[in-house]
Amino acid sequence: KAGVTQTPRYLIKTRGQQVTLSCSPISGHRSVSWYQQTPGQGLQFLFEYFSETQRNKGNFPGRFSGRQFSNSRSEMNVSTLELGDSALYLCASTRTSGNTGELFFGEGSRLTVL
Amino acid sequence: AQSVTQLGSHVSVSEGALVLLRCNYSSSVPPYLFWYVQYPNQGLQLLLKYTTGATLVKGINGFEAEFKKSETSFHLTKPSAHMSDAAEYFCAVSLNTDKLIFGTGTRLQVFP
């Protein structure tokens, strides 16, 4: 059974650009969550999607957005990149919405903003 | 609001020694509690979780944790450290919502 797949694994952008990250959940999983991981702030929740609907959102500016497709694949977008957006972006999936179960994480997309 | 505090950003132990990683939570209602591990250049992997029932929870790789409501703690232990246990460990809390609140992590070093 394939795990959570995130692409690209590494990318470098410059300030002001935008970026789109992709996440393919484990087959059969309908909930996808996104987290930002930085050395200073740790793991911060971005948002969670279930059946193409955003069910919860963290405290990030509107430059951070996401969506989920009918096949449960998810994308997140960051517009007008800032230096502080440099981070490891982690995607996690689970079968149902609600965290009484296990989140399965991908290996992350490491974004560097110059 | 719920929150998680991990005491000690770095912990070092000798191989074969006891591992103790501390986690305290703040929650107005009984929470769900989790420990995750992150190896270098990898995502997070669930070690163990507490939802309801037995307060002593056993996880993978010989780790276990005990939910102590009176102390609002969920410390992670392993009787004998192995070199392969070197990683970063995250405690997390959830109130059956759609997000986990993570602690800031504890990096475990194991010396031979």
mmCIF file of C-alpha atoms in Angstrom:
data_model
loop_
_atom_site.group_PDB
_atom_site.id
_atom_site.type_symbol
_atom_site.label_atom_id
_atom_site.label_comp_id
_atom_site.label_asym_id
_atom_site.label_seq_id
_atom_site.Cartn_x
_atom_site.Cartn_y
_atom_site.Cartn_z
ATOM 1 C CA LYS A 1 0.000 0.000 0.000
ATOM 2 C CA ALA A 2 1.582 3.256 -1.139
ATOM 3 C CA GLY A 3 2.112 5.926 1.486
ATOM 4 C CA VAL A 4 1.406 9.627 1.329
ATOM 5 C CA THR A 5 3.253 11.139 -1.616
ATOM 6 C CA GLN A 6 4.300 14.773 -1.726
ATOM 7 C CA THR A 7 5.752 16.580 -4.688
ATOM 8 C CA PRO A 8 8.080 18.243 -5.208
ATOM 9 C CA ARG A 9 10.405 17.185 -2.401
ATOM 10 C CA TYR A 10 12.614 20.256 -2.690
ATOM 11 C CA LEU A 11 12.134 23.614 -4.333
ATOM 12 C CA ILE A 12 13.685 27.041 -4.321
ATOM 13 C CA LYS A 13 11.729 30.219 -5.025
ATOM 14 C CA THR A 14 12.345 33.914 -4.729
ATOM 15 C CA ARG A 15 10.372 36.471 -2.779
ATOM 16 C CA GLY A 16 7.147 37.501 -4.450
ATOM 17 C CA GLN A 17 6.736 34.290 -6.407
ATOM 18 C CA GLN A 18 4.043 31.741 -5.759
ATOM 19 C CA VAL A 19 4.289 28.004 -5.221
ATOM 20 C CA THR A 20 1.980 25.025 -5.457
ATOM 21 C CA LEU A 21 2.618 21.827 -3.517
ATOM 22 C CA SER A 22 0.882 18.546 -4.168
ATOM 23 C CA CYS A 23 -0.151 15.711 -1.890
ATOM 24 C CA SER A 24 -1.534 12.306 -2.824
ATOM 25 C CA PRO A 25 -3.040 10.563 0.214
ATOM 26 C CA ILE A 26 -3.081 6.876 0.937
ATOM 27 C CA SER A 27 -5.692 5.110 -1.170
ATOM 28 C CA GLY A 28 -9.041 5.211 0.623
ATOM 29 C CA HIS A 29 -8.121 8.152 2.832
ATOM 30 C CA ARG A 30 -10.462 11.088 2.423
ATOM 31 C CA SER A 31 -9.006 13.570 4.901
ATOM 32 C CA VAL A 32 -5.863 15.541 4.102
ATOM 33 C CA SER A 33 -4.162 17.948 6.495
ATOM 34 C CA TRP A 34 -1.286 20.324 5.899
ATOM 35 C CA TYR A 35 1.333 21.442 8.420
ATOM 36 C CA GLN A 36 4.214 23.892 8.241
ATOM 37 C CA GLN A 37 7.374 22.881 10.107
ATOM 38 C CA THR A 38 10.086 25.415 10.934
ATOM 39 C CA PRO A 39 12.894 25.336 13.515
ATOM 40 C CA GLY A 40 11.492 28.351 15.324
ATOM 41 C CA GLN A 41 7.765 27.627 15.311
ATOM 42 C CA GLY A 42 7.697 23.842 15.197
ATOM 43 C CA LEU A 43 4.698 22.187 13.569
ATOM 44 C CA GLN A 44 1.872 24.572 12.774
ATOM 45 C CA PHE A 45 -1.491 23.433 11.431
ATOM 46 C CA LEU A 46 -2.448 25.029 8.124
ATOM 47 C CA PHE A 47 -5.744 23.438 7.099
ATOM 48 C CA GLU A 48 -7.618 20.199 6.700
ATOM 49 C CA TYR A 49 -9.802 18.987 3.856
ATOM 50 C CA PHE A 50 -12.372 16.240 3.829
ATOM 51 C CA SER A 51 -14.392 15.295 0.779
ATOM 52 C CA GLU A 52 -13.265 18.430 -1.070
ATOM 53 C CA THR A 53 -14.373 20.735 1.766
ATOM 54 C CA GLN A 54 -12.104 22.701 4.059
ATOM 55 C CA ARG A 55 -13.114 21.584 7.553
ATOM 56 C CA ASN A 56 -10.604 23.474 9.662
ATOM 57 C CA LYS A 57 -8.070 26.214 9.200
ATOM 58 C CA GLY A 58 -5.089 27.369 11.223
ATOM 59 C CA ASN A 59 -3.890 30.906 11.863
ATOM 60 C CA PHE A 60 -2.138 31.639 8.616
ATOM 61 C CA PRO A 61 -2.640 34.626 6.309
ATOM 62 C CA GLY A 62 -4.786 34.419 3.226
ATOM 63 C CA ARG A 63 -1.676 33.929 1.076
ATOM 64 C CA PHE A 64 -1.887 30.299 2.124
ATOM 65 C CA SER A 65 -4.673 28.400 0.425
ATOM 66 C CA GLY A 66 -5.526 24.868 -0.468
ATOM 67 C CA ARG A 67 -7.970 22.636 -2.199
ATOM 68 C CA GLN A 68 -8.894 19.010 -2.512
ATOM 69 C CA PHE A 69 -9.968 17.165 -5.604
ATOM 70 C CA SER A 70 -12.576 14.453 -6.016
ATOM 71 C CA ASN A 71 -9.864 11.770 -5.910
ATOM 72 C CA SER A 72 -8.783 13.163 -2.474
ATOM 73 C CA ARG A 73 -5.514 14.548 -3.836
ATOM 74 C CA SER A 74 -4.772 17.937 -2.359
ATOM 75 C CA GLU A 75 -2.780 20.991 -3.290
ATOM 76 C CA MET A 76 -1.688 23.952 -1.280
ATOM 77 C CA ASN A 77 -0.656 27.268 -2.709
ATOM 78 C CA VAL A 78 1.363 30.077 -1.225
ATOM 79 C CA SER A 79 1.270 33.381 -3.078
ATOM 80 C CA THR A 80 3.592 36.363 -2.764
ATOM 81 C CA LEU A 81 6.262 34.342 -1.022
ATOM 82 C CA GLU A 82 8.162 35.812 1.900
ATOM 83 C CA LEU A 83 11.476 34.735 3.379
ATOM 84 C CA GLY A 84 9.635 33.460 6.443
ATOM 85 C CA ASP A 85 7.718 30.960 4.329
ATOM 86 C CA SER A 86 10.847 28.831 4.059
ATOM 87 C CA ALA A 87 9.858 25.613 5.759
ATOM 88 C CA LEU A 88 9.112 21.943 5.455
ATOM 89 C CA TYR A 89 5.483 21.525 4.424
ATOM 90 C CA LEU A 90 4.010 18.248 5.566
ATOM 91 C CA CYS A 91 0.861 16.615 4.331
ATOM 92 C CA ALA A 92 -0.966 13.950 6.308
ATOM 93 C CA SER A 93 -3.937 11.790 5.486
ATOM 94 C CA THR A 94 -6.416 9.749 7.443
ATOM 95 C CA ARG A 95 -9.479 7.732 6.554
ATOM 96 C CA THR A 96 -12.019 9.931 8.276
ATOM 97 C CA SER A 97 -12.207 13.440 9.575
ATOM 98 C CA GLY A 98 -11.540 13.872 13.288
ATOM 99 C CA ASN A 99 -8.257 13.049 14.978
ATOM 100 C CA THR A 100 -9.050 10.038 17.096
ATOM 101 C CA GLY A 101 -7.031 8.012 14.708
ATOM 102 C CA GLU A 102 -3.602 8.032 13.178
ATOM 103 C CA LEU A 103 -2.315 10.646 10.802
ATOM 104 C CA PHE A 104 -0.098 9.257 8.066
ATOM 105 C CA PHE A 105 2.509 11.790 7.013
ATOM 106 C CA GLY A 106 4.366 12.232 3.778
ATOM 107 C CA GLU A 107 8.058 13.082 3.696
ATOM 108 C CA GLY A 108 7.346 16.714 3.061
ATOM 109 C CA SER A 109 8.157 19.408 0.555
ATOM 110 C CA ARG A 110 11.063 21.566 1.600
ATOM 111 C CA LEU A 111 10.616 25.123 0.366
ATOM 112 C CA THR A 112 13.439 27.627 0.391
ATOM 113 C CA VAL A 113 12.598 31.261 -0.334
ATOM 114 C CA LEU A 114 15.509 33.487 -1.369
ATOM 115 C CA ALA B 1 -7.449 26.474 24.422
ATOM 116 C CA GLN B 2 -5.463 23.298 24.216
ATOM 117 C CA SER B 3 -1.678 23.307 24.207
ATOM 118 C CA VAL B 4 1.275 21.004 24.650
ATOM 119 C CA THR B 5 4.574 21.626 26.438
ATOM 120 C CA GLN B 6 7.573 19.408 25.913
ATOM 121 C CA LEU B 7 10.224 19.919 28.567
ATOM 122 C CA GLY B 8 13.712 19.769 27.132
ATOM 123 C CA SER B 9 14.423 20.428 23.481
ATOM 124 C CA HIS B 10 17.384 18.032 23.620
ATOM 125 C CA VAL B 11 17.826 14.835 25.605
ATOM 126 C CA SER B 12 20.958 12.705 25.541
ATOM 127 C CA VAL B 13 21.224 9.165 26.884
ATOM 128 C CA SER B 14 23.657 6.293 26.642
ATOM 129 C CA GLU B 15 22.740 3.176 24.750
ATOM 130 C CA GLY B 16 20.907 0.869 27.125
ATOM 131 C CA ALA B 17 19.803 3.668 29.445
ATOM 132 C CA LEU B 18 16.247 4.692 30.239
ATOM 133 C CA VAL B 19 14.611 7.148 27.876
ATOM 134 C CA LEU B 20 12.206 9.683 29.397
ATOM 135 C CA LEU B 21 10.686 12.426 27.262
ATOM 136 C CA ARG B 22 8.312 14.759 29.044
ATOM 137 C CA CYS B 23 5.015 16.126 27.798
ATOM 138 C CA ASN B 24 2.424 18.182 29.625
ATOM 139 C CA TYR B 25 -0.835 19.279 28.098
ATOM 140 C CA SER B 26 -3.435 21.899 28.766
ATOM 141 C CA SER B 27 -7.024 21.106 27.940
ATOM 142 C CA SER B 28 -10.415 21.961 29.361
ATOM 143 C CA VAL B 29 -11.795 18.527 28.518
ATOM 144 C CA PRO B 30 -10.215 15.072 28.297
ATOM 145 C CA PRO B 31 -8.006 15.136 25.245
ATOM 146 C CA TYR B 32 -6.661 12.620 22.813
ATOM 147 C CA LEU B 33 -2.878 12.408 23.132
ATOM 148 C CA PHE B 34 -0.255 11.251 20.691
ATOM 149 C CA TRP B 35 3.478 10.754 20.375
ATOM 150 C CA TYR B 36 5.058 10.951 16.936
ATOM 151 C CA VAL B 37 8.661 10.371 15.868
ATOM 152 C CA GLN B 38 10.492 12.054 13.011
ATOM 153 C CA TYR B 39 13.697 10.620 11.584
ATOM 154 C CA PRO B 40 15.968 12.895 9.512
ATOM 155 C CA ASN B 41 14.505 13.920 6.169
ATOM 156 C CA GLN B 42 11.311 11.998 6.810
ATOM 157 C CA GLY B 43 7.748 12.736 7.806
ATOM 158 C CA LEU B 44 6.232 11.939 11.181
ATOM 159 C CA GLN B 45 5.318 8.430 12.267
ATOM 160 C CA LEU B 46 2.881 7.588 15.041
ATOM 161 C CA LEU B 47 4.490 5.908 18.057
ATOM 162 C CA LEU B 48 1.404 5.597 20.214
ATOM 163 C CA LYS B 49 -1.873 7.270 21.107
ATOM 164 C CA TYR B 50 -4.238 7.623 24.042
ATOM 165 C CA THR B 51 -7.927 8.095 23.375
ATOM 166 C CA THR B 52 -9.880 6.363 26.142
ATOM 167 C CA GLY B 53 -9.485 3.352 28.379
ATOM 168 C CA ALA B 54 -6.212 2.090 29.811
ATOM 169 C CA THR B 55 -3.951 4.940 30.840
ATOM 170 C CA LEU B 56 -0.728 3.041 30.094
ATOM 171 C CA VAL B 57 -0.315 2.897 26.367
ATOM 172 C CA LYS B 58 2.206 0.715 24.569
ATOM 173 C CA GLY B 59 3.519 1.714 21.186
ATOM 174 C CA ILE B 60 5.979 0.604 18.580
ATOM 175 C CA ASN B 61 9.709 0.038 19.085
ATOM 176 C CA GLY B 62 9.318 -0.628 22.814
ATOM 177 C CA PHE B 63 8.002 2.819 23.717
ATOM 178 C CA GLU B 64 5.158 3.421 26.132
ATOM 179 C CA ALA B 65 3.439 6.397 27.726
ATOM 180 C CA GLU B 66 1.164 6.902 30.691
ATOM 181 C CA PHE B 67 -1.745 9.337 30.750
ATOM 182 C CA LYS B 68 -1.880 11.013 34.166
ATOM 183 C CA LYS B 69 -4.887 13.275 34.377
ATOM 184 C CA SER B 70 -3.971 14.633 37.819
ATOM 185 C CA GLU B 71 -0.591 15.760 36.511
ATOM 186 C CA THR B 72 -1.839 16.632 32.985
ATOM 187 C CA SER B 73 1.104 14.636 31.688
ATOM 188 C CA PHE B 74 1.776 12.079 28.975
ATOM 189 C CA HIS B 75 5.470 11.252 29.310
ATOM 190 C CA LEU B 76 7.125 8.862 26.858
ATOM 191 C CA THR B 77 9.472 6.170 28.145
ATOM 192 C CA LYS B 78 11.579 3.293 26.907
ATOM 193 C CA PRO B 79 13.505 1.070 29.330
ATOM 194 C CA SER B 80 16.606 0.663 27.187
ATOM 195 C CA ALA B 81 17.700 3.095 24.484
ATOM 196 C CA HIS B 82 19.007 1.888 21.163
ATOM 197 C CA MET B 83 21.107 3.831 18.699
ATOM 198 C CA SER B 84 18.248 3.658 16.211
ATOM 199 C CA ASP B 85 16.033 5.638 18.621
ATOM 200 C CA ALA B 86 17.918 8.835 17.803
ATOM 201 C CA ALA B 87 15.293 11.108 16.277
ATOM 202 C CA GLU B 88 12.967 13.993 17.102
ATOM 203 C CA TYR B 89 9.883 13.212 19.131
ATOM 204 C CA PHE B 90 6.671 15.217 19.146
ATOM 205 C CA CYS B 91 3.831 15.112 21.614
ATOM 206 C CA ALA B 92 0.435 16.196 20.282
ATOM 207 C CA VAL B 93 -3.069 16.811 21.593
ATOM 208 C CA SER B 94 -6.456 16.796 19.944
ATOM 209 C CA LEU B 95 -9.986 17.399 21.149
ATOM 210 C CA ASN B 96 -11.554 15.232 18.449
ATOM 211 C CA THR B 97 -11.341 18.156 16.094
ATOM 212 C CA ASP B 98 -9.739 18.096 12.719
ATOM 213 C CA LYS B 99 -6.301 19.215 13.802
ATOM 214 C CA LEU B 100 -3.489 18.155 16.079
ATOM 215 C CA ILE B 101 -1.656 20.656 18.260
ATOM 216 C CA PHE B 102 1.994 19.662 18.422
ATOM 217 C CA GLY B 103 4.630 20.393 21.013
ATOM 218 C CA THR B 104 7.909 21.934 19.927
ATOM 219 C CA GLY B 105 9.666 18.579 19.858
ATOM 220 C CA THR B 106 12.490 16.885 21.732
ATOM 221 C CA ARG B 107 15.600 15.727 19.919
ATOM 222 C CA LEU B 108 16.895 12.487 21.376
ATOM 223 C CA GLN B 109 20.575 11.639 21.049
ATOM 224 C CA VAL B 110 21.852 8.184 21.925
ATOM 225 C CA PHE B 111 25.531 7.714 22.661
ATOM 226 C CA PRO B 112 27.328 4.358 22.434
#
